[in-house]
Amino acid sequence: VLSFLEALKRILVGRPEATGRRRPKPLRLRTGVPALSTSALSSLAYFPDEILLTLAVAGLAGLQLGPWVGLAVAAVILLLVACYRVSVRAYPDGRGDYQIAKENLGPVPGVVVGSALLLDLALTVAVSMSAAAHYVVAAWPALEGHEGLIAAAGVVSIAVIALRGAGRSPWARALPTLVFVGVLAVVVLVGLVLAASGHLGQAPSAGYDVVPLAQGGLTGLFGLVLVLRAFSTGSAALTGVEAPITGVSDLARPRAANAGRVLVVLGITATALTLSVMWLARATGIKIVEDPSTQLSLHGEPVEDYVQAPVLSQLTQAVLGGGWPVIVFGAVTVVVLLAAGLSGFTAFPRLAYHLATDGYLPRQLRTRGDRMGYSNGILVLAASALLLVLVTGAHLSVLVQVYVVGVFVSFTLSQVGMTRHWTLRIRSVPRGPRRSALHRYRLLAVVGAALSLLVLGVVLITKFTHGAWLAASAIVVLTVGMTRIHAHYGHVDRELAVVGDPSETSLPSRVHALVLVSTVRKPVLRALSYARATRPHHLEAVLVDNDPEKTVRAVKAWTQLNLPAPLTVLASPYRDMLPPLLNHIRRLRARSPRDLVVVYVPEYVVGHWWETLVHNQAGIRLRTRLRREPGVVLSTVPWQLGPVGHAQAEPRPERTREQE
Amino acid sequence: VLSFLEALKRILVGRPEATGRRRPKPLRLRTGVPALSTSALSSLAYFPDEILLTLAVAGLAGLQLGPWVGLAVAAVILLLVACYRVSVRAYPDGRGDYQIAKENLGPVPGVVVGSALLLDLALTVAVSMSAAAHYVVAAWPALEGHEGLIAAAGVVSIAVIALRGAGRSPWARALPTLVFVGVLAVVVLVGLVLAASGHLGQAPSAGYDVVPLAQGGLTGLFGLVLVLRAFSTGSAALTGVEAPITGVSDLARPRAANAGRVLVVLGITATALTLSVMWLARATGIKIVEDPSTQLSLHGEPVEDYVQAPVLSQLTQAVLGGGWPVIVFGAVTVVVLLAAGLSGFTAFPRLAYHLATDGYLPRQLRTRGDRMGYSNGILVLAASALLLVLVTGAHLSVLVQVYVVGVFVSFTLSQVGMTRHWTLRIRSVPRGPRRSALHRYRLLAVVGAALSLLVLGVVLITKFTHGAWLAASAIVVLTVGMTRIHAHYGHVDRELAVVGDPSETSLPSRVHALVLVSTVRKPVLRALSYARATRPHHLEAVLVDNDPEKTVRAVKAWTQLNLPAPLTVLASPYRDMLPPLLNHIRRLRARSPRDLVVVYVPEYVVGHWWETLVHNQAGIRLRTRLRREPGVVLSTVPWQLGPVGHAQAEPRPERTREQE
């Protein structure tokens, strides 16, 4: 019979799978392109909004700059894609930026990149679910104010899907993106045609005025900072551009070449959609602000009870009209965001597995769960994402800042690493077309590193107080933690390595068995019999006298029963169990240090958890303390108490999986 | 070196005391009378307020009844004192009502009385600290609204004093009550003299009008219910009347006779003070209401910003004038309430000790702590009282209701028990003056039982929804819980009793040792050596194959090292440790059921708690599961990992108390 918790787990997660019984099919190009672009393309659901609401601080004039910021973001996407195409050919094993930084720059940069990527993947989940929550609220305004809980429900749902190992078939991974891009392409194309023919309608928010929050508008340093902020916010578009690299092992062979092709299609699609969406947003007059009640006005009056719809929803309404097109596209967007979150649940546990294999994270992250997923990694990710959405209340603007820092830290370090990589390779290749290709690769890496360093600087300077400090400190904390874990494992490995020294297998000279007695009852007699069965050189029963009445009774019973071992009573003036026992053991060990002391502790095993409360838990404290004594083995002799009404417990049948 | 927690405990609680080194001096009459009356007399600080605010529901007419309700309460006090004087001579061992009910009526009534008394002692602490919080707020109105936290701070402080075993000297216990009664007597006497001479002043609240909450006033059934409610609320005056019985062991010999004397003085003092305070309260026009902002009015206008001072404060002001007399008397009152709370911390752990000795509560409640107090009982009481004051926000009216039910449940049952006791005794005594004395005693018990049953009925009927239901259900829950604990202990005692059967000391026929291997490192070799040292009949190393890579490495290392035991690899298709191991053990046991299986588990002991997080905690799950297997002993072979930078840990010096 399964316990309640086991049954719950079985319902949520499903029956265990045997090792190696099921392998997901490889992704061919037609499924691989959409499946590995989910995370990147789904960011179109939220980053245009973030760009516009940053620009709206400068009023209407600011919003006019939207397409130009979009252009800058598109340029960065193209550069990243180009760089990654080269990287994946050099490092085709799926460990991506972490591997590149580690091999070319050393372990610390590798760990920094690992930390940044772990943070980013947690944020991918948090951001996707928060954006999904906003789409849900836009469709269902009564839920406003509960975005955090909706996002949390989303995190829990996809975590359960990930634990079940569901949604891993190629088409299940590909379809959400295909549909989303298809629908978005229709909206964009129709919009562009309407615009060309001069029939493009206006968005619902087109009629509002935007009240500038800053008096200076776009002039001077403040204007520059604002545009740079909008650009760095827009870099959220880079979410998941590295997915084709880390997911390369899911692709059909030739993997690296296919990953390159995925990157090309992804880059072109993302660029084209970014540019058109940003341009159409301006053309249809979409206004997005942080706080509609203070920043929007209609004929000079502030607006009340206005629920701000996301850019894509407003665009759909302007192009195809309100009603069902908006609802359908909203549903499609929520599905693609769920798929993007799920892709984070694939990538994070994998990266954690690689880091754990290299000894930077706890080994438990390498364990495969019932459904073959790295379940500990999934649980850690779910907990982190839950924390993020609940603490921020699914507030996208904050989450996006934290995210962008991670992207550019890892990208900068990986491109510096690639520069080093190509420099080393160039030396070993003779002059010729092969060598000039390597020179081109290196140039690309240098440009990529320089540009991303620049963007990182912009983000850190213009957004430090807006959340970038959080990202920076999280990366530092993770890096220090991972370095310490690695040092610990290294130390343990050195200390525990078997060197073939004969002392390692030498036997203790004699065995001294101590049977711990508190009252003379059956479990003590059983412990005594078991201790005798191991034929120790010395056998002694020990009683710590912390209750004189009980001691007298026990000594009397011991003598009457004529038991085959002497009973030593240890004085305990402070009524404490441990110090007298430890002193006794130390005296024995001091007399003959090469002896082994085995302490036999009779232990009651009760049927119900509450029954443990009414028994002294001395055994637990004893175990914790005796573990620290060298040369002492603690043997627990359990006595299974039957339920009330039975004389002796039947051994509980353990249902093993083989018997199912 | 002490750990942080140990150091904190040492600071709060003090150095441990050796058993029997210090005995508190017995209380002679001059200290015993005030020391054992603390709880009872300190209730004057709050029960007059509770009577008046109940009566104020009927407006000014209600308040006029105050002295009459006081008279009824005083009559009940006298009756209880008379009954207890007889009881303590028959049961002079300090177990009081619990013992009387148990011996004369059987275990279930005994447990009911025990539950009611435990509840009452927890409420004594909660009520005293809540009342003290109200005096603090009356002196310092800025703290209004934080009564719950102030009371909680009071509970924590006296719990620490109780854990330290401080304040146990006779004069420390006697002084607060002596000073309180002395000051109160001065106020009352001066007040009575002033009244006789027609110079008695008016209380601060005398000028206000009381708005009746009920339209009917005092007429009809409602008026009767109201007066009965006021009376049952006033029964809070009975707090701690049983203290001379349960504290009898603290008195100098002849104990029972001295306890009787304490009861007489206590009864006379309490009656006199109750009557005078209630009469003076009416004479000085004191108004006490539940909610001053709606129930009080001045010239027809509702009053605002009025902080209601307790009866004793208003009385002092009317008799001696405002200013320092009120402040001094307030401070004296807070001190006596703290002393009353502390007396609860003496009585509760004692009663819990008796109940634990009889097997109705967990045995841990019999343990004496570092300072010889029953520290587990003190902690349970502190937790319960904290819960009560924080949940109710130190709201006295609710707490007092719960309290009164407990008092009368235990008193009714104990007097029924005494009736039975004397009936049995009468049979064995020949006609004569001795027998007629017994007849008188029995009559007193019958009257006491009848009257307290009547009061209990009144309380339950008139106050059921005001908190009495809570008391009744708490008593039922405690009774059922204690009965189940007793059944469990009885069952365990029967199951574990040694009967002298030779099978109890017979040896298992052979010992089969299993050494659990995961990676071939030093701890495994040590476990193997230790297992070999016990010279088992069969020795086998066992490896559960849940990671094929690791398995291959381990098998290779095992073969290379040429270790003196065969290595069995157990298949684990579901990557789980336990089922394959359990199956293997069961096969061994099925083959020869009289064999003993000893499983040796190598265990790492790390220096810092965080290091345990990066090691697999498989050992804990293994232990939990293997304990339920009959015929299996689990031996943990610890390996003490050194701190980073050391080759092997030095054994940590354990500072035992003997070495201090």
PDB file of C-alpha atoms in Angstrom, chain B residues 427-625:
ATOM      1  CA  ARG B 427     -18.605   2.497  57.253  1.00  0.00           C
ATOM      2  CA  SER B 428     -15.366   1.565  58.930  1.00  0.00           C
ATOM      3  CA  VAL B 429     -15.721   3.879  61.900  1.00  0.00           C
ATOM      4  CA  PRO B 430     -17.892   3.019  64.927  1.00  0.00           C
ATOM      5  CA  ARG B 431     -20.591   5.377  66.091  1.00  0.00           C
ATOM      6  CA  GLY B 432     -19.208   8.288  68.138  1.00  0.00           C
ATOM      7  CA  PRO B 433     -17.784  11.783  67.816  1.00  0.00           C
ATOM      8  CA  ARG B 434     -15.240  10.610  65.172  1.00  0.00           C
ATOM      9  CA  ARG B 435     -18.066   9.287  63.028  1.00  0.00           C
ATOM     10  CA  SER B 436     -20.205  12.395  63.355  1.00  0.00           C
ATOM     11  CA  ALA B 437     -17.167  14.466  62.270  1.00  0.00           C
ATOM     12  CA  LEU B 438     -16.993  12.299  59.141  1.00  0.00           C
ATOM     13  CA  HIS B 439     -20.676  12.890  58.601  1.00  0.00           C
ATOM     14  CA  ARG B 440     -20.055  16.650  58.781  1.00  0.00           C
ATOM     15  CA  TYR B 441     -17.205  16.365  56.286  1.00  0.00           C
ATOM     16  CA  ARG B 442     -19.401  14.442  53.908  1.00  0.00           C
ATOM     17  CA  LEU B 443     -22.184  17.001  54.201  1.00  0.00           C
ATOM     18  CA  LEU B 444     -19.702  19.749  53.340  1.00  0.00           C
ATOM     19  CA  ALA B 445     -18.506  17.799  50.301  1.00  0.00           C
ATOM     20  CA  VAL B 446     -22.075  17.226  49.127  1.00  0.00           C
ATOM     21  CA  VAL B 447     -22.902  20.907  49.482  1.00  0.00           C
ATOM     22  CA  GLY B 448     -19.655  21.866  47.722  1.00  0.00           C
ATOM     23  CA  ALA B 449     -20.303  19.434  44.861  1.00  0.00           C
ATOM     24  CA  ALA B 450     -23.895  20.551  44.449  1.00  0.00           C
ATOM     25  CA  LEU B 451     -23.092  24.240  44.521  1.00  0.00           C
ATOM     26  CA  SER B 452     -20.164  23.994  42.124  1.00  0.00           C
ATOM     27  CA  LEU B 453     -22.205  21.830  39.757  1.00  0.00           C
ATOM     28  CA  LEU B 454     -24.819  24.574  39.849  1.00  0.00           C
ATOM     29  CA  VAL B 455     -22.228  27.252  39.077  1.00  0.00           C
ATOM     30  CA  LEU B 456     -20.784  25.083  36.287  1.00  0.00           C
ATOM     31  CA  GLY B 457     -24.272  24.764  34.796  1.00  0.00           C
ATOM     32  CA  VAL B 458     -24.775  28.518  35.010  1.00  0.00           C
ATOM     33  CA  VAL B 459     -21.457  29.190  33.322  1.00  0.00           C
ATOM     34  CA  LEU B 460     -22.024  26.644  30.571  1.00  0.00           C
ATOM     35  CA  ILE B 461     -25.565  27.884  29.860  1.00  0.00           C
ATOM     36  CA  THR B 462     -25.055  31.638  30.083  1.00  0.00           C
ATOM     37  CA  LYS B 463     -21.579  31.806  28.601  1.00  0.00           C
ATOM     38  CA  PHE B 464     -21.454  28.887  26.183  1.00  0.00           C
ATOM     39  CA  THR B 465     -20.984  31.032  23.097  1.00  0.00           C
ATOM     40  CA  HIS B 466     -18.717  33.497  24.962  1.00  0.00           C
ATOM     41  CA  GLY B 467     -15.849  31.058  25.359  1.00  0.00           C
ATOM     42  CA  ALA B 468     -17.163  28.255  27.579  1.00  0.00           C
ATOM     43  CA  TRP B 469     -17.456  25.971  24.520  1.00  0.00           C
ATOM     44  CA  LEU B 470     -13.725  26.429  24.002  1.00  0.00           C
ATOM     45  CA  ALA B 471     -12.955  25.296  27.542  1.00  0.00           C
ATOM     46  CA  ALA B 472     -15.297  22.334  27.283  1.00  0.00           C
ATOM     47  CA  SER B 473     -13.792  21.155  24.013  1.00  0.00           C
ATOM     48  CA  ALA B 474     -10.230  21.696  25.244  1.00  0.00           C
ATOM     49  CA  ILE B 475     -10.959  19.510  28.268  1.00  0.00           C
ATOM     50  CA  VAL B 476     -12.479  16.806  26.044  1.00  0.00           C
ATOM     51  CA  VAL B 477      -9.509  16.881  23.632  1.00  0.00           C
ATOM     52  CA  LEU B 478      -6.979  16.744  26.475  1.00  0.00           C
ATOM     53  CA  THR B 479      -8.851  13.913  28.169  1.00  0.00           C
ATOM     54  CA  VAL B 480      -9.023  11.829  25.007  1.00  0.00           C
ATOM     55  CA  GLY B 481      -5.350  12.520  24.223  1.00  0.00           C
ATOM     56  CA  MET B 482      -4.214  11.585  27.721  1.00  0.00           C
ATOM     57  CA  THR B 483      -6.312   8.421  27.701  1.00  0.00           C
ATOM     58  CA  ARG B 484      -4.757   7.373  24.391  1.00  0.00           C
ATOM     59  CA  ILE B 485      -1.246   8.066  25.646  1.00  0.00           C
ATOM     60  CA  HIS B 486      -1.983   5.913  28.689  1.00  0.00           C
ATOM     61  CA  ALA B 487      -3.293   3.102  26.464  1.00  0.00           C
ATOM     62  CA  HIS B 488      -0.166   3.332  24.322  1.00  0.00           C
ATOM     63  CA  TYR B 489       2.187   3.138  27.287  1.00  0.00           C
ATOM     64  CA  GLY B 490       0.224   0.231  28.723  1.00  0.00           C
ATOM     65  CA  HIS B 491       0.407  -1.612  25.433  1.00  0.00           C
ATOM     66  CA  VAL B 492       4.132  -0.979  25.108  1.00  0.00           C
ATOM     67  CA  ASP B 493       4.749  -2.101  28.701  1.00  0.00           C
ATOM     68  CA  ARG B 494       2.893  -5.365  28.131  1.00  0.00           C
ATOM     69  CA  GLU B 495       4.621  -6.004  24.829  1.00  0.00           C
ATOM     70  CA  LEU B 496       8.102  -5.278  26.124  1.00  0.00           C
ATOM     71  CA  ALA B 497       7.867  -6.846  29.584  1.00  0.00           C
ATOM     72  CA  VAL B 498      10.488  -9.492  30.188  1.00  0.00           C
ATOM     73  CA  VAL B 499       8.797 -12.740  31.169  1.00  0.00           C
ATOM     74  CA  GLY B 500      11.900 -14.912  31.613  1.00  0.00           C
ATOM     75  CA  ASP B 501      11.226 -16.939  28.462  1.00  0.00           C
ATOM     76  CA  PRO B 502      14.543 -18.432  27.202  1.00  0.00           C
ATOM     77  CA  SER B 503      13.746 -17.195  23.661  1.00  0.00           C
ATOM     78  CA  GLU B 504      14.306 -13.672  24.969  1.00  0.00           C
ATOM     79  CA  THR B 505      18.011 -14.270  25.396  1.00  0.00           C
ATOM     80  CA  SER B 506      18.581 -16.815  22.625  1.00  0.00           C
ATOM     81  CA  LEU B 507      21.182 -15.954  20.017  1.00  0.00           C
ATOM     82  CA  PRO B 508      20.585 -15.653  16.272  1.00  0.00           C
ATOM     83  CA  SER B 509      22.152 -18.674  14.546  1.00  0.00           C
ATOM     84  CA  ARG B 510      24.473 -16.820  12.203  1.00  0.00           C
ATOM     85  CA  VAL B 511      25.468 -13.254  11.397  1.00  0.00           C
ATOM     86  CA  HIS B 512      25.371 -12.028   7.836  1.00  0.00           C
ATOM     87  CA  ALA B 513      27.253  -8.740   7.395  1.00  0.00           C
ATOM     88  CA  LEU B 514      26.517  -6.473   4.435  1.00  0.00           C
ATOM     89  CA  VAL B 515      28.781  -3.499   3.727  1.00  0.00           C
ATOM     90  CA  LEU B 516      27.058  -0.843   1.663  1.00  0.00           C
ATOM     91  CA  VAL B 517      29.281   0.506  -1.128  1.00  0.00           C
ATOM     92  CA  SER B 518      28.632   3.483  -3.380  1.00  0.00           C
ATOM     93  CA  THR B 519      32.149   4.555  -4.363  1.00  0.00           C
ATOM     94  CA  VAL B 520      35.340   2.794  -3.323  1.00  0.00           C
ATOM     95  CA  ARG B 521      36.831   5.322  -0.940  1.00  0.00           C
ATOM     96  CA  LYS B 522      38.395   5.221   2.498  1.00  0.00           C
ATOM     97  CA  PRO B 523      35.143   5.232   4.505  1.00  0.00           C
ATOM     98  CA  VAL B 524      34.043   2.076   2.691  1.00  0.00           C
ATOM     99  CA  LEU B 525      37.340   0.360   3.443  1.00  0.00           C
ATOM    100  CA  ARG B 526      36.970   1.355   7.095  1.00  0.00           C
ATOM    101  CA  ALA B 527      33.428  -0.030   7.191  1.00  0.00           C
ATOM    102  CA  LEU B 528      34.747  -3.243   5.640  1.00  0.00           C
ATOM    103  CA  SER B 529      37.519  -3.520   8.244  1.00  0.00           C
ATOM    104  CA  TYR B 530      35.115  -2.875  11.095  1.00  0.00           C
ATOM    105  CA  ALA B 531      32.696  -5.447   9.708  1.00  0.00           C
ATOM    106  CA  ARG B 532      35.492  -7.984   9.423  1.00  0.00           C
ATOM    107  CA  ALA B 533      36.576  -7.249  13.007  1.00  0.00           C
ATOM    108  CA  THR B 534      33.224  -8.572  14.229  1.00  0.00           C
ATOM    109  CA  ARG B 535      34.005 -11.865  12.467  1.00  0.00           C
ATOM    110  CA  PRO B 536      30.606 -12.424  10.826  1.00  0.00           C
ATOM    111  CA  HIS B 537      29.709 -15.845   9.393  1.00  0.00           C
ATOM    112  CA  HIS B 538      29.157 -14.268   5.984  1.00  0.00           C
ATOM    113  CA  LEU B 539      30.606 -11.023   4.751  1.00  0.00           C
ATOM    114  CA  GLU B 540      29.465  -9.400   1.547  1.00  0.00           C
ATOM    115  CA  ALA B 541      29.807  -5.950   0.015  1.00  0.00           C
ATOM    116  CA  VAL B 542      26.695  -4.673  -1.734  1.00  0.00           C
ATOM    117  CA  LEU B 543      26.440  -2.031  -4.443  1.00  0.00           C
ATOM    118  CA  VAL B 544      23.101  -0.768  -5.756  1.00  0.00           C
ATOM    119  CA  ASP B 545      23.553   0.018  -9.440  1.00  0.00           C
ATOM    120  CA  ASN B 546      21.646   3.271  -9.903  1.00  0.00           C
ATOM    121  CA  ASP B 547      24.284   4.954 -12.057  1.00  0.00           C
ATOM    122  CA  PRO B 548      25.977   2.560 -14.522  1.00  0.00           C
ATOM    123  CA  GLU B 549      29.094   4.755 -14.919  1.00  0.00           C
ATOM    124  CA  LYS B 550      29.750   4.882 -11.186  1.00  0.00           C
ATOM    125  CA  THR B 551      29.071   1.151 -10.872  1.00  0.00           C
ATOM    126  CA  VAL B 552      31.675   0.275 -13.488  1.00  0.00           C
ATOM    127  CA  ARG B 553      34.272   2.468 -11.776  1.00  0.00           C
ATOM    128  CA  ALA B 554      33.501   0.971  -8.352  1.00  0.00           C
ATOM    129  CA  VAL B 555      33.640  -2.640  -9.543  1.00  0.00           C
ATOM    130  CA  LYS B 556      36.959  -1.975 -11.262  1.00  0.00           C
ATOM    131  CA  ALA B 557      38.448  -0.390  -8.145  1.00  0.00           C
ATOM    132  CA  TRP B 558      37.138  -3.221  -5.967  1.00  0.00           C
ATOM    133  CA  THR B 559      38.790  -5.848  -8.168  1.00  0.00           C
ATOM    134  CA  GLN B 560      42.073  -3.945  -8.408  1.00  0.00           C
ATOM    135  CA  LEU B 561      42.363  -3.496  -4.647  1.00  0.00           C
ATOM    136  CA  ASN B 562      41.721  -7.222  -4.184  1.00  0.00           C
ATOM    137  CA  LEU B 563      39.510  -6.558  -1.176  1.00  0.00           C
ATOM    138  CA  PRO B 564      38.708  -9.452   1.178  1.00  0.00           C
ATOM    139  CA  ALA B 565      34.962  -9.654   0.481  1.00  0.00           C
ATOM    140  CA  PRO B 566      32.862 -10.401  -2.604  1.00  0.00           C
ATOM    141  CA  LEU B 567      31.031  -7.433  -4.141  1.00  0.00           C
ATOM    142  CA  THR B 568      27.395  -8.038  -5.098  1.00  0.00           C
ATOM    143  CA  VAL B 569      25.876  -5.610  -7.588  1.00  0.00           C
ATOM    144  CA  LEU B 570      22.095  -5.206  -7.253  1.00  0.00           C
ATOM    145  CA  ALA B 571      20.199  -4.036 -10.343  1.00  0.00           C
ATOM    146  CA  SER B 572      18.064  -0.946  -9.850  1.00  0.00           C
ATOM    147  CA  PRO B 573      16.109  -0.191 -13.008  1.00  0.00           C
ATOM    148  CA  TYR B 574      14.171   2.617 -11.280  1.00  0.00           C
ATOM    149  CA  ARG B 575      17.334   4.288  -9.910  1.00  0.00           C
ATOM    150  CA  ASP B 576      16.133   3.833  -6.356  1.00  0.00           C
ATOM    151  CA  MET B 577      18.356   2.638  -3.540  1.00  0.00           C
ATOM    152  CA  LEU B 578      15.928   1.015  -1.147  1.00  0.00           C
ATOM    153  CA  PRO B 579      13.828  -1.588  -2.995  1.00  0.00           C
ATOM    154  CA  PRO B 580      16.766  -3.594  -4.395  1.00  0.00           C
ATOM    155  CA  LEU B 581      18.514  -3.591  -1.019  1.00  0.00           C
ATOM    156  CA  LEU B 582      15.354  -4.609   0.838  1.00  0.00           C
ATOM    157  CA  ASN B 583      14.736  -7.420  -1.619  1.00  0.00           C
ATOM    158  CA  HIS B 584      18.278  -8.675  -1.162  1.00  0.00           C
ATOM    159  CA  ILE B 585      17.959  -8.621   2.640  1.00  0.00           C
ATOM    160  CA  ARG B 586      14.588 -10.397   2.455  1.00  0.00           C
ATOM    161  CA  ARG B 587      16.020 -13.131   0.253  1.00  0.00           C
ATOM    162  CA  LEU B 588      18.802 -13.685   2.809  1.00  0.00           C
ATOM    163  CA  ARG B 589      16.304 -13.756   5.679  1.00  0.00           C
ATOM    164  CA  ALA B 590      13.902 -16.030   3.809  1.00  0.00           C
ATOM    165  CA  ARG B 591      16.710 -18.541   3.257  1.00  0.00           C
ATOM    166  CA  SER B 592      17.574 -18.694   6.980  1.00  0.00           C
ATOM    167  CA  PRO B 593      15.097 -16.770   9.127  1.00  0.00           C
ATOM    168  CA  ARG B 594      17.066 -17.186  12.348  1.00  0.00           C
ATOM    169  CA  ASP B 595      20.051 -15.319  10.922  1.00  0.00           C
ATOM    170  CA  LEU B 596      20.892 -11.782  11.859  1.00  0.00           C
ATOM    171  CA  VAL B 597      21.620  -9.308   9.043  1.00  0.00           C
ATOM    172  CA  VAL B 598      23.936  -6.455  10.000  1.00  0.00           C
ATOM    173  CA  VAL B 599      24.105  -3.645   7.445  1.00  0.00           C
ATOM    174  CA  TYR B 600      27.254  -1.504   7.719  1.00  0.00           C
ATOM    175  CA  VAL B 601      26.742   1.979   6.314  1.00  0.00           C
ATOM    176  CA  PRO B 602      29.765   4.253   5.865  1.00  0.00           C
ATOM    177  CA  GLU B 603      28.747   7.778   6.797  1.00  0.00           C
ATOM    178  CA  TYR B 604      30.511  11.117   6.292  1.00  0.00           C
ATOM    179  CA  VAL B 605      30.501  13.472   9.243  1.00  0.00           C
ATOM    180  CA  VAL B 606      31.107  17.020   8.024  1.00  0.00           C
ATOM    181  CA  GLY B 607      32.266  20.025   9.998  1.00  0.00           C
ATOM    182  CA  HIS B 608      29.666  22.605   8.990  1.00  0.00           C
ATOM    183  CA  TRP B 609      25.964  22.164   8.691  1.00  0.00           C
ATOM    184  CA  TRP B 610      25.923  23.505   5.120  1.00  0.00           C
ATOM    185  CA  GLU B 611      28.310  20.789   4.049  1.00  0.00           C
ATOM    186  CA  THR B 612      25.672  18.167   4.754  1.00  0.00           C
ATOM    187  CA  LEU B 613      23.621  19.728   1.952  1.00  0.00           C
ATOM    188  CA  VAL B 614      26.138  18.730  -0.685  1.00  0.00           C
ATOM    189  CA  HIS B 615      26.280  15.084   0.393  1.00  0.00           C
ATOM    190  CA  ASN B 616      23.637  12.551  -0.453  1.00  0.00           C
ATOM    191  CA  GLN B 617      21.432  12.027   2.552  1.00  0.00           C
ATOM    192  CA  ALA B 618      20.706   8.445   1.518  1.00  0.00           C
ATOM    193  CA  GLY B 619      21.694   7.241   4.998  1.00  0.00           C
ATOM    194  CA  ILE B 620      18.714   8.908   6.661  1.00  0.00           C
ATOM    195  CA  ARG B 621      16.155   7.344   4.321  1.00  0.00           C
ATOM    196  CA  LEU B 622      17.909   4.013   4.625  1.00  0.00           C
ATOM    197  CA  ARG B 623      17.746   4.151   8.408  1.00  0.00           C
ATOM    198  CA  THR B 624      14.047   5.109   8.462  1.00  0.00           C
ATOM    199  CA  ARG B 625      13.191   2.186   6.213  1.00  0.00           C
TER     200      ARG B 625
END
